[in-house]
């Protein structure tokens, strides 16, 4: 272990930062809700539409196209998320890690080419 | 007989005065305890700190109408640089803005939109009326222009000029900051928020 | 919601209406367009204008000719000398007077400087809408220099009202000519800077090429004018077709685009920046001596010094200041090439010193229907680019 | 072609429907009746060597104070891109029913100026796809650019020539 720390100590620092972050965010939110002035008037609460009073209620139904684009994004976003821990610990993993990640990228590359071919990236 | 009438008048005016005073006191009392928690813990020192924080982060809502909008853009740019006074970030939506710079002439068709945008801004909010057209109709005294924005929204600072130079607008913002600082911690600040 | 015969719910119109309203960061002023959207694509765009209607045409029917000039500054507030020149040329045509050569050259210098300043504002806001923040700050650095030149000659940054009936307001001082020369030498390097930032920038190319295309016939049919018309391949520049106030003795080319998309409009306008600088350079070299306004005192004020000596000058001065110019009866229209296109005033005069009708032919007003037809079938993100590329100014749209 | 040639050519081809024509300060101007307006405009656009394919502007005019017989007037200014000449067509409209046929099928650019005529002068444009208020708010009453519509100056608190402005102040619509 580097510098003789135990595993627990390492997690200690991470949890310290996490707690500090939670406390900070919690404090800010709590203070602003308690101290913040609050006087909702009907004119203030109408949805903002560039200064014009909206005629119809905001529609709930969206074209399905948005959903497919969202799913594609999630696939490749998770792919990048996996790369972070891999990049940090590449020192220990050495050659085995490199090949492993290349295979992983290859598999997703096939998916990418398939989507591109089928025209999943164009709007319609 | 005249004496009784005079006495009667005297008593009546006296009663009216008392009634008047009571009404004032009631108003003042009702007003003092109507504020949110914000008001009750407000001592002058904390109010000053809040005022200081507000004045140095005046985020203007982009309300560029006409020629003054071009000078407002020049003010936000590198040469005149409103960032030195904390007013650099121009928020598009009124929800995130606390200063509305009405820059340009307000026509009759635009007045309701201006009122809607002003209402949708969260308190505390301030209005700078930039230019002669916004302040008093300017050179267009006709059917189409609202003769002064203060007929639609309460205005805090008027900046004269047609169009006022960026330095004049910056001076207006500095004046507004002084106004915020004077008002901080007093009844006006609480009334502005209540 | 109606129920169809198979008992299914009838699909209500599935397109979403999106309102890019009057208060919007990238509609270049108070312009509202209601977009019928099918997902990301725009089905139809319906513009609403009139949010900046100032009634200038009606007000100028109650003002003397000299008083209308400051109001023409406020119409197309990005190039005020352009409007002044259009108004003064039309009234001078009615008065049938011609302007001395030095006044013509000073007018050309001011108009070309205003064209450069207006194109700089266009480039700044157009690039900012598409996402290039630095271009916004760079362009404004040069525009401030042009505004300093305006302030030095006329005392006002933007609304110079420098071009008056019968000539110009004041003569140019040698110091001013020197600072204009300094700006002229400084400017081309900066245009290269903008081009380095944008012209071969892949993001810029993807966002502008083959977007908002307008063919040659459509551009003519929809009455587009100025850089938008020239970007569609129509070589129509009023400085070449109908030379006015001395443009015929200047050598400059008119940049023409090929396929009329946003990228060509960008190239045409940036090339026009260089041409305008070229014109100002030639004007500085060949600036003639002589009077800076016509010496017929019925139209332009006599020299201050002569007021003390000649009685006649005093009478002319008093008559002009109190009553103003009386323009003979008639109506005419002189088109001028503004930064946005053909600007012109159609003036009807009934012989008195107050115009009977002043109508501005505004290039942005004529371009709005064509712009909204261009928006159909494009992405929502391109709507912003199209509005920026047509370079509308709401002051002259709503008048 | 110069102005004189244009007018001569138009006179020969459309002689009877032209009321009169003149070369006014170098521009060719022809006066038309309301009925003949559309046919002559179509001829001007379709004719190969006149070829007026660019509509510069359409503006309205109100000659109330000059007691001319047709009170209103619609003015079309046309350019020819290839031949580089222009013409101005003035169509007189009387007061009772100021209607003029739309030219938006000849020039698409005419859509907005014609709506502005309807909004500002109250002219009725036959066959216009969407004739409604363009610049003024929808519920605005009256047509601002007519001569009998007051400029509604507000009484300025400090003004030196008050009497000059008094006669312009007739009625004042409620400021919203």
PDB file of C-alpha atoms in Angstrom, chain D residues 32-157:
ATOM      1  CA  UNK D  32     -53.632  53.357 -63.257  1.00  0.00           C
ATOM      2  CA  UNK D  33     -57.243  52.808 -62.473  1.00  0.00           C
ATOM      3  CA  UNK D  34     -58.170  50.327 -59.785  1.00  0.00           C
ATOM      4  CA  UNK D  35     -59.649  47.789 -62.260  1.00  0.00           C
ATOM      5  CA  UNK D  36     -56.732  47.760 -64.672  1.00  0.00           C
ATOM      6  CA  UNK D  37     -54.109  47.567 -61.922  1.00  0.00           C
ATOM      7  CA  UNK D  38     -53.657  43.784 -61.819  1.00  0.00           C
ATOM      8  CA  UNK D  39     -53.548  43.234 -65.581  1.00  0.00           C
ATOM      9  CA  UNK D  40     -50.968  45.989 -66.166  1.00  0.00           C
ATOM     10  CA  UNK D  41     -48.804  44.803 -63.262  1.00  0.00           C
ATOM     11  CA  UNK D  42     -48.918  41.267 -64.592  1.00  0.00           C
ATOM     12  CA  UNK D  43     -47.963  42.563 -68.035  1.00  0.00           C
ATOM     13  CA  UNK D  44     -45.035  44.490 -66.542  1.00  0.00           C
ATOM     14  CA  UNK D  45     -43.756  41.356 -64.870  1.00  0.00           C
ATOM     15  CA  UNK D  46     -44.336  38.918 -67.718  1.00  0.00           C
ATOM     16  CA  UNK D  47     -43.176  41.094 -70.660  1.00  0.00           C
ATOM     17  CA  UNK D  48     -39.737  39.792 -71.725  1.00  0.00           C
ATOM     18  CA  UNK D  49     -37.972  43.081 -72.408  1.00  0.00           C
ATOM     19  CA  UNK D  50     -39.586  45.044 -69.532  1.00  0.00           C
ATOM     20  CA  UNK D  51     -39.086  42.171 -67.093  1.00  0.00           C
ATOM     21  CA  UNK D  52     -39.913  43.962 -63.790  1.00  0.00           C
ATOM     22  CA  UNK D  53     -39.198  40.940 -61.593  1.00  0.00           C
ATOM     23  CA  UNK D  54     -38.280  42.767 -58.340  1.00  0.00           C
ATOM     24  CA  UNK D  55     -40.852  44.508 -56.162  1.00  0.00           C
ATOM     25  CA  UNK D  56     -39.107  47.280 -54.268  1.00  0.00           C
ATOM     26  CA  UNK D  57     -41.975  48.478 -52.094  1.00  0.00           C
ATOM     27  CA  UNK D  58     -45.711  49.138 -51.884  1.00  0.00           C
ATOM     28  CA  UNK D  59     -46.736  52.250 -49.974  1.00  0.00           C
ATOM     29  CA  UNK D  60     -50.014  53.984 -49.317  1.00  0.00           C
ATOM     30  CA  UNK D  61     -50.734  57.699 -49.404  1.00  0.00           C
ATOM     31  CA  UNK D  62     -53.605  59.826 -48.153  1.00  0.00           C
ATOM     32  CA  UNK D  63     -54.248  63.069 -50.058  1.00  0.00           C
ATOM     33  CA  UNK D  64     -57.005  64.369 -47.765  1.00  0.00           C
ATOM     34  CA  UNK D  65     -55.606  67.905 -47.427  1.00  0.00           C
ATOM     35  CA  UNK D  66     -54.957  68.377 -51.154  1.00  0.00           C
ATOM     36  CA  UNK D  67     -58.590  67.720 -52.126  1.00  0.00           C
ATOM     37  CA  UNK D  68     -57.612  65.433 -55.001  1.00  0.00           C
ATOM     38  CA  UNK D  69     -60.515  63.388 -56.346  1.00  0.00           C
ATOM     39  CA  UNK D  70     -59.264  59.865 -55.454  1.00  0.00           C
ATOM     40  CA  UNK D  71     -58.311  60.480 -51.814  1.00  0.00           C
ATOM     41  CA  UNK D  72     -56.108  57.417 -51.322  1.00  0.00           C
ATOM     42  CA  UNK D  73     -53.329  56.070 -53.490  1.00  0.00           C
ATOM     43  CA  UNK D  74     -51.290  52.848 -53.569  1.00  0.00           C
ATOM     44  CA  UNK D  75     -47.780  53.207 -55.018  1.00  0.00           C
ATOM     45  CA  UNK D  76     -45.841  50.218 -56.394  1.00  0.00           C
ATOM     46  CA  UNK D  77     -42.125  50.636 -57.140  1.00  0.00           C
ATOM     47  CA  UNK D  78     -40.689  47.928 -59.368  1.00  0.00           C
ATOM     48  CA  UNK D  79     -37.094  47.246 -60.407  1.00  0.00           C
ATOM     49  CA  UNK D  80     -35.805  45.025 -63.169  1.00  0.00           C
ATOM     50  CA  UNK D  81     -32.734  43.155 -61.982  1.00  0.00           C
ATOM     51  CA  UNK D  82     -31.315  42.245 -65.393  1.00  0.00           C
ATOM     52  CA  UNK D  83     -32.345  45.366 -67.347  1.00  0.00           C
ATOM     53  CA  UNK D  84     -31.562  47.726 -64.446  1.00  0.00           C
ATOM     54  CA  UNK D  85     -34.505  50.070 -64.899  1.00  0.00           C
ATOM     55  CA  UNK D  86     -37.399  50.951 -62.607  1.00  0.00           C
ATOM     56  CA  UNK D  87     -40.960  52.171 -62.741  1.00  0.00           C
ATOM     57  CA  UNK D  88     -43.419  53.607 -60.238  1.00  0.00           C
ATOM     58  CA  UNK D  89     -47.109  52.757 -60.568  1.00  0.00           C
ATOM     59  CA  UNK D  90     -49.646  54.928 -58.738  1.00  0.00           C
ATOM     60  CA  UNK D  91     -53.164  53.474 -58.360  1.00  0.00           C
ATOM     61  CA  UNK D  92     -55.838  55.921 -57.180  1.00  0.00           C
ATOM     62  CA  UNK D  93     -58.394  54.613 -54.624  1.00  0.00           C
ATOM     63  CA  UNK D  94     -61.523  56.527 -53.663  1.00  0.00           C
ATOM     64  CA  UNK D  95     -62.686  56.884 -50.106  1.00  0.00           C
ATOM     65  CA  UNK D  96     -65.844  54.750 -50.023  1.00  0.00           C
ATOM     66  CA  UNK D  97     -64.332  51.394 -50.878  1.00  0.00           C
ATOM     67  CA  UNK D  98     -60.524  51.495 -51.115  1.00  0.00           C
ATOM     68  CA  UNK D  99     -59.979  47.991 -52.465  1.00  0.00           C
ATOM     69  CA  UNK D 100     -57.094  46.892 -54.695  1.00  0.00           C
ATOM     70  CA  UNK D 101     -56.298  43.361 -55.965  1.00  0.00           C
ATOM     71  CA  UNK D 102     -53.373  41.613 -54.330  1.00  0.00           C
ATOM     72  CA  UNK D 103     -50.149  41.101 -56.299  1.00  0.00           C
ATOM     73  CA  UNK D 104     -48.730  38.528 -53.864  1.00  0.00           C
ATOM     74  CA  UNK D 105     -49.058  35.823 -56.524  1.00  0.00           C
ATOM     75  CA  UNK D 106     -46.840  37.880 -58.872  1.00  0.00           C
ATOM     76  CA  UNK D 107     -44.287  38.929 -56.248  1.00  0.00           C
ATOM     77  CA  UNK D 108     -44.149  36.947 -52.994  1.00  0.00           C
ATOM     78  CA  UNK D 109     -42.519  39.973 -51.352  1.00  0.00           C
ATOM     79  CA  UNK D 110     -45.854  41.832 -51.508  1.00  0.00           C
ATOM     80  CA  UNK D 111     -47.423  39.823 -48.665  1.00  0.00           C
ATOM     81  CA  UNK D 112     -46.249  42.043 -45.817  1.00  0.00           C
ATOM     82  CA  UNK D 113     -46.485  45.516 -47.415  1.00  0.00           C
ATOM     83  CA  UNK D 114     -50.102  44.774 -48.385  1.00  0.00           C
ATOM     84  CA  UNK D 115     -50.939  43.672 -44.850  1.00  0.00           C
ATOM     85  CA  UNK D 116     -49.334  46.894 -43.657  1.00  0.00           C
ATOM     86  CA  UNK D 117     -51.612  48.869 -46.017  1.00  0.00           C
ATOM     87  CA  UNK D 118     -54.633  47.114 -44.516  1.00  0.00           C
ATOM     88  CA  UNK D 119     -53.336  47.793 -41.014  1.00  0.00           C
ATOM     89  CA  UNK D 120     -52.215  51.397 -41.453  1.00  0.00           C
ATOM     90  CA  UNK D 121     -54.653  52.756 -44.066  1.00  0.00           C
ATOM     91  CA  UNK D 122     -57.601  50.369 -43.917  1.00  0.00           C
ATOM     92  CA  UNK D 123     -57.350  49.414 -47.608  1.00  0.00           C
ATOM     93  CA  UNK D 124     -59.076  46.147 -48.432  1.00  0.00           C
ATOM     94  CA  UNK D 125     -56.719  43.873 -50.404  1.00  0.00           C
ATOM     95  CA  UNK D 126     -58.739  41.350 -52.418  1.00  0.00           C
ATOM     96  CA  UNK D 127     -57.361  37.809 -52.459  1.00  0.00           C
ATOM     97  CA  UNK D 128     -54.711  38.370 -49.794  1.00  0.00           C
ATOM     98  CA  UNK D 129     -54.091  35.017 -48.045  1.00  0.00           C
ATOM     99  CA  UNK D 130     -54.011  36.380 -44.481  1.00  0.00           C
ATOM    100  CA  UNK D 131     -55.341  39.925 -44.149  1.00  0.00           C
ATOM    101  CA  UNK D 132     -55.059  40.944 -40.497  1.00  0.00           C
ATOM    102  CA  UNK D 133     -53.380  43.601 -38.342  1.00  0.00           C
ATOM    103  CA  UNK D 134     -49.651  43.334 -38.792  1.00  0.00           C
ATOM    104  CA  UNK D 135     -48.012  46.111 -36.796  1.00  0.00           C
ATOM    105  CA  UNK D 136     -50.665  47.528 -34.488  1.00  0.00           C
ATOM    106  CA  UNK D 137     -52.055  45.361 -31.648  1.00  0.00           C
ATOM    107  CA  UNK D 138     -55.052  43.239 -32.669  1.00  0.00           C
ATOM    108  CA  UNK D 139     -57.634  45.153 -30.673  1.00  0.00           C
ATOM    109  CA  UNK D 140     -56.448  48.608 -31.855  1.00  0.00           C
ATOM    110  CA  UNK D 141     -59.213  50.673 -33.393  1.00  0.00           C
ATOM    111  CA  UNK D 142     -58.604  53.089 -36.267  1.00  0.00           C
ATOM    112  CA  UNK D 143     -55.934  53.280 -38.981  1.00  0.00           C
ATOM    113  CA  UNK D 144     -53.014  55.415 -37.727  1.00  0.00           C
ATOM    114  CA  UNK D 145     -51.552  56.635 -41.028  1.00  0.00           C
ATOM    115  CA  UNK D 146     -54.755  58.234 -42.289  1.00  0.00           C
ATOM    116  CA  UNK D 147     -54.672  62.007 -42.223  1.00  0.00           C
ATOM    117  CA  UNK D 148     -57.818  62.237 -40.054  1.00  0.00           C
ATOM    118  CA  UNK D 149     -56.299  60.010 -37.355  1.00  0.00           C
ATOM    119  CA  UNK D 150     -54.822  62.365 -34.718  1.00  0.00           C
ATOM    120  CA  UNK D 151     -51.158  62.108 -33.791  1.00  0.00           C
ATOM    121  CA  UNK D 152     -52.470  62.148 -30.167  1.00  0.00           C
ATOM    122  CA  UNK D 153     -49.597  64.203 -28.799  1.00  0.00           C
ATOM    123  CA  UNK D 154     -49.684  64.217 -25.026  1.00  0.00           C
ATOM    124  CA  UNK D 155     -49.565  67.622 -23.454  1.00  0.00           C
ATOM    125  CA  UNK D 156     -45.891  68.058 -22.633  1.00  0.00           C
ATOM    126  CA  UNK D 157     -45.362  69.686 -19.242  1.00  0.00           C
TER     127      UNK D 157
END
